[in-house]
mmCIF file of C-alpha atoms in Angstrom:
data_model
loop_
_atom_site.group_PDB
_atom_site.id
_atom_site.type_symbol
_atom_site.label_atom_id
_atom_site.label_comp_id
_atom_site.label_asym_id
_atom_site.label_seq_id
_atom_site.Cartn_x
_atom_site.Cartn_y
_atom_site.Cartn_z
ATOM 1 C CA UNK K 7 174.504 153.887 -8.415
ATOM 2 C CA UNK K 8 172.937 156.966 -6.485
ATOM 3 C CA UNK K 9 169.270 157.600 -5.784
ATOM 4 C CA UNK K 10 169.121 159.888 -8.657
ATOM 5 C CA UNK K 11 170.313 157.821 -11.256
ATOM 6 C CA UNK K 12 168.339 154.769 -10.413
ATOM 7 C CA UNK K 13 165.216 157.161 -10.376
ATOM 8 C CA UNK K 14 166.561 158.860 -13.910
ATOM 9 C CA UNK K 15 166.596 154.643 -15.231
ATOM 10 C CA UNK K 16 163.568 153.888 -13.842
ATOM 11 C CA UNK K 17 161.729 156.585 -15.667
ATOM 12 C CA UNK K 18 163.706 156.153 -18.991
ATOM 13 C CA UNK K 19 162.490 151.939 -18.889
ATOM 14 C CA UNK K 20 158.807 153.050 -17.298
ATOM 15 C CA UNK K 21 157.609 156.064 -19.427
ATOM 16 C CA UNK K 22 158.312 154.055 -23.092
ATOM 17 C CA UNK K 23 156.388 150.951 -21.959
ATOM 18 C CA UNK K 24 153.699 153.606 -20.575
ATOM 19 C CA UNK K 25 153.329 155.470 -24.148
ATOM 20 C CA UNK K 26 153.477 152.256 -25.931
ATOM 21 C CA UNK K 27 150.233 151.123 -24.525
ATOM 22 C CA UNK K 28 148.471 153.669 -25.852
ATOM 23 C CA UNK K 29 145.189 155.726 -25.715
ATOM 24 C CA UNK K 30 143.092 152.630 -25.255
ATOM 25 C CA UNK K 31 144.410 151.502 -22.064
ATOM 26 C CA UNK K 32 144.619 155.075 -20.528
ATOM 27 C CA UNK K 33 140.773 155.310 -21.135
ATOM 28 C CA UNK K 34 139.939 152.439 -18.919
ATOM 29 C CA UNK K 35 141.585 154.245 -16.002
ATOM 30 C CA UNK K 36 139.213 155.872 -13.669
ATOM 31 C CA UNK K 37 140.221 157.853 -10.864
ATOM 32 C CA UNK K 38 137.690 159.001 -8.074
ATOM 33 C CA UNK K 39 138.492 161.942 -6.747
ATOM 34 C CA UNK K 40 137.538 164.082 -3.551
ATOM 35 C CA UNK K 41 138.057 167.702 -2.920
ATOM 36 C CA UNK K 42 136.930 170.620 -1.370
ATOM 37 C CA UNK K 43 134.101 172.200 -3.253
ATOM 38 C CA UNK K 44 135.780 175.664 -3.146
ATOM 39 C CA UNK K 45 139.249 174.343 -4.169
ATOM 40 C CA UNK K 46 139.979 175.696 -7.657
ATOM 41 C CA UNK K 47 143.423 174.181 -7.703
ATOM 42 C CA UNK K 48 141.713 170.609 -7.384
ATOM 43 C CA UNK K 49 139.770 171.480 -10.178
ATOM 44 C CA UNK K 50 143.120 171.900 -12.459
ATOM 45 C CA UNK K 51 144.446 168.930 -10.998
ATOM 46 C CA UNK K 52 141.553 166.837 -12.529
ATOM 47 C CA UNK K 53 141.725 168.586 -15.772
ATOM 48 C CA UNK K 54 145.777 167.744 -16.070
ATOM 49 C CA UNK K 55 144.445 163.555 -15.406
ATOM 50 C CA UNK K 56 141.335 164.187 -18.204
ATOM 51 C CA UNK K 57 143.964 165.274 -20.578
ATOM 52 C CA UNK K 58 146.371 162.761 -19.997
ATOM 53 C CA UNK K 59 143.846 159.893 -20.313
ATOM 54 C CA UNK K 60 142.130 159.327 -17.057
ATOM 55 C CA UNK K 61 138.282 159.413 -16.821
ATOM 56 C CA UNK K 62 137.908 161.313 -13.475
ATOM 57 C CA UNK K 63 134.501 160.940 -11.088
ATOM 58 C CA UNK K 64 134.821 164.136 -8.502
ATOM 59 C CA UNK K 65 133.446 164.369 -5.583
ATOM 60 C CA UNK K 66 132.561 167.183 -3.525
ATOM 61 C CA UNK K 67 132.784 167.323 0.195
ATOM 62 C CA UNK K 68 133.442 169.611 2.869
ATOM 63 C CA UNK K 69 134.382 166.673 4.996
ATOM 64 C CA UNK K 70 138.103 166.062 3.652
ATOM 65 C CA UNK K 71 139.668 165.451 6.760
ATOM 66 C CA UNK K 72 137.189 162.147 7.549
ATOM 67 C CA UNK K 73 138.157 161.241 3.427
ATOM 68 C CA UNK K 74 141.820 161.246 4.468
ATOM 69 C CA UNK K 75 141.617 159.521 7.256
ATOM 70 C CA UNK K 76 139.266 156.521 5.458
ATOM 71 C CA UNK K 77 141.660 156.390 3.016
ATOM 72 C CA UNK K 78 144.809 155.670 5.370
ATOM 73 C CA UNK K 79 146.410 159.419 4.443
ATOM 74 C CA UNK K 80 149.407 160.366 6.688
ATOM 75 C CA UNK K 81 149.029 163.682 7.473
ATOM 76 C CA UNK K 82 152.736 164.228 6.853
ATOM 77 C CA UNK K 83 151.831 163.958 2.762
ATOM 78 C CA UNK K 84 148.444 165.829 3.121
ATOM 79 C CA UNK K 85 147.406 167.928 0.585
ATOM 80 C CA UNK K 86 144.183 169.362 -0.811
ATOM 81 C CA UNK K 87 142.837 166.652 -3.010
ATOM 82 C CA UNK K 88 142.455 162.765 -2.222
ATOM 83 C CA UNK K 89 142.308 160.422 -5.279
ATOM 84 C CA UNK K 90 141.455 156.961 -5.681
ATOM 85 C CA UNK K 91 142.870 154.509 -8.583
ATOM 86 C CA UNK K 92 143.743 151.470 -9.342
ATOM 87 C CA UNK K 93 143.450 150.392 -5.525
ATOM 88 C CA UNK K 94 145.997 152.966 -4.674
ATOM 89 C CA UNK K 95 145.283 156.048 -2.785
ATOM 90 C CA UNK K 96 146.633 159.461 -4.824
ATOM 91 C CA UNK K 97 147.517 162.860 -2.176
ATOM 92 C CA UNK K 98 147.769 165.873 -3.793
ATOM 93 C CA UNK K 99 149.616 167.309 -7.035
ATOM 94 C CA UNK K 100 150.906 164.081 -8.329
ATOM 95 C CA UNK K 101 151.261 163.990 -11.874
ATOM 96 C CA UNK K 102 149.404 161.688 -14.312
ATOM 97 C CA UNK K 103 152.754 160.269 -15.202
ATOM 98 C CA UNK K 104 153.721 159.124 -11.965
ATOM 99 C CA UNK K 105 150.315 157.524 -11.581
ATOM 100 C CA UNK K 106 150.526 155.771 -14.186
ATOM 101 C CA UNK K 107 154.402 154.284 -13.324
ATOM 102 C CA UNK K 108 152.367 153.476 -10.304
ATOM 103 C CA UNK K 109 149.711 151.485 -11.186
ATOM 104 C CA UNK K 110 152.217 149.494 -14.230
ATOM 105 C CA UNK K 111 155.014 148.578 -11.462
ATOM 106 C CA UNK K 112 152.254 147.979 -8.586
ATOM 107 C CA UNK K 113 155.032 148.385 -5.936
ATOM 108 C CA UNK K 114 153.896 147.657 -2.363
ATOM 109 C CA UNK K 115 152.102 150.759 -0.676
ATOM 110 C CA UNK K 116 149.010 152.377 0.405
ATOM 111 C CA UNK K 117 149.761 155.039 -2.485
ATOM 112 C CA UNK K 118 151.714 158.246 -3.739
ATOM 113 C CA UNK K 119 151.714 161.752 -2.831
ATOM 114 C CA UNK K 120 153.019 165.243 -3.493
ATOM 115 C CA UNK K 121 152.824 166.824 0.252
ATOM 116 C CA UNK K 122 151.372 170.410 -0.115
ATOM 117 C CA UNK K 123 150.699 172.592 -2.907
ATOM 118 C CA UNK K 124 154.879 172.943 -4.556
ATOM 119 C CA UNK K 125 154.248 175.665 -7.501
ATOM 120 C CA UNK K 126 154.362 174.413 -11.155
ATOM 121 C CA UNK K 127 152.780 170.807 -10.023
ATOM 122 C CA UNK K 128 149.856 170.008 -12.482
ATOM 123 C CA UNK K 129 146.942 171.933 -10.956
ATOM 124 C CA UNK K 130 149.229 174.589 -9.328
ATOM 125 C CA UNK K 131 150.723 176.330 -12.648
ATOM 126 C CA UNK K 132 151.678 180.154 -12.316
ATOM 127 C CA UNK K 133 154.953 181.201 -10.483
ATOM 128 C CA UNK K 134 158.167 179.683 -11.011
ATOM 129 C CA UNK K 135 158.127 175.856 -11.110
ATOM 130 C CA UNK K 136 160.142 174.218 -8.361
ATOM 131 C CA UNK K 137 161.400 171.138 -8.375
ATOM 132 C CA UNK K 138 159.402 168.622 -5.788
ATOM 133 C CA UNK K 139 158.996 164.493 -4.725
ATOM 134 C CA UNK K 140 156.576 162.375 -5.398
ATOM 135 C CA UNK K 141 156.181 159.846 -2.163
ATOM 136 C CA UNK K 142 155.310 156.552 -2.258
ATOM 137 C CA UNK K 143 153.616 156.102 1.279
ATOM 138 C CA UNK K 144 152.148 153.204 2.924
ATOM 139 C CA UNK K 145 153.686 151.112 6.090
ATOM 140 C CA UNK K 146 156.787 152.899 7.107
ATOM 141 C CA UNK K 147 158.246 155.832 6.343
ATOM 142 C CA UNK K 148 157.165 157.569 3.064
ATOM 143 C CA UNK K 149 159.648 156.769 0.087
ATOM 144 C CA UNK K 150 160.603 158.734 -2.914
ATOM 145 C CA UNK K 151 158.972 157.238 -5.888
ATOM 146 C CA UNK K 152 160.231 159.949 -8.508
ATOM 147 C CA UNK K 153 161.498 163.626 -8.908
ATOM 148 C CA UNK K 154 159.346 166.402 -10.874
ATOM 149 C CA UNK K 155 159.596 169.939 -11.966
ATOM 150 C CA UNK K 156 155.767 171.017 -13.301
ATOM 151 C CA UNK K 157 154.329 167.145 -14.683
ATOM 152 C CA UNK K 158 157.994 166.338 -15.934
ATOM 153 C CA UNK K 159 160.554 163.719 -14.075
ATOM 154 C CA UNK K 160 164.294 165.319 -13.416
#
């Protein structure tokens, strides 16, 4: 079975079990997150996760770099933002879906990210969407953990 197709069946078992649990479990999960306190696309970001559930905690600090490097973030997957949840470490545009796949299948790793800034990730709407990985990272190389296009798996 190729990459795609296991990701494709992972999503179809995960996202089901995910909406099942419903709105009381998604309030429970808080996410801490730092940014830069004149990054507007952060701000977005944490307004997708408030939406979809999360109660977020920001944090602003103009010392991102020292955050990142606390927080065991390769600076291959760097991005603007650095989120924590769950006891995983969230880089960047990931969408609230893939966090929460994340924190029901608890696979081993330091956390996920979406290297950069791809257009059409939550937080970076306008232009057209492209399609972009989500990385699980930790010891090793990163991994791909899912396929979007804007907050949708493909």
């Amino acid at each position: 079975m190729s990459a795609s197709r296991r990701d494709m069946l992972r999503w179809a078992i995960a996202v089901p079990a995910l909406v099942a649990t419903g709105a009381r479990a998604e309030a429970a999960v808080r996410v801490i997150v730092f940014r830069d306190p004149g990054c507007g696309c952060c701000h977005k970001w944490v307004e997708h996760l408030e939406a979809n559930g999360f109660a977020v905690t920001v944090h602003d600090t103009p010392e991102m770099t020292a955050v990142k490097a606390r927080l065991g973030v390769p600076p291959e997957v760097a991005s603007c933002h650095t989120a924590e949840v769950g006891g995983y470490v969230i880089e960047g545009h990931v969408p609230a879906v893939a966090i929460r796949r994340l924190l029901a299948e608890k696979p081993q790793g330091r956390g996920l990210a979406v290297p950069g800034m791809p257009v059409g990730s939550p937080g970076m709407e306008g232009g057209v969407p492209v399609t972009y990985e989500v990385l699980l990272f930790g010891a090793g190389a990163p991994t791909r953990f899912g396929r979007f296009r804007e907050d949708r798996a493909v």
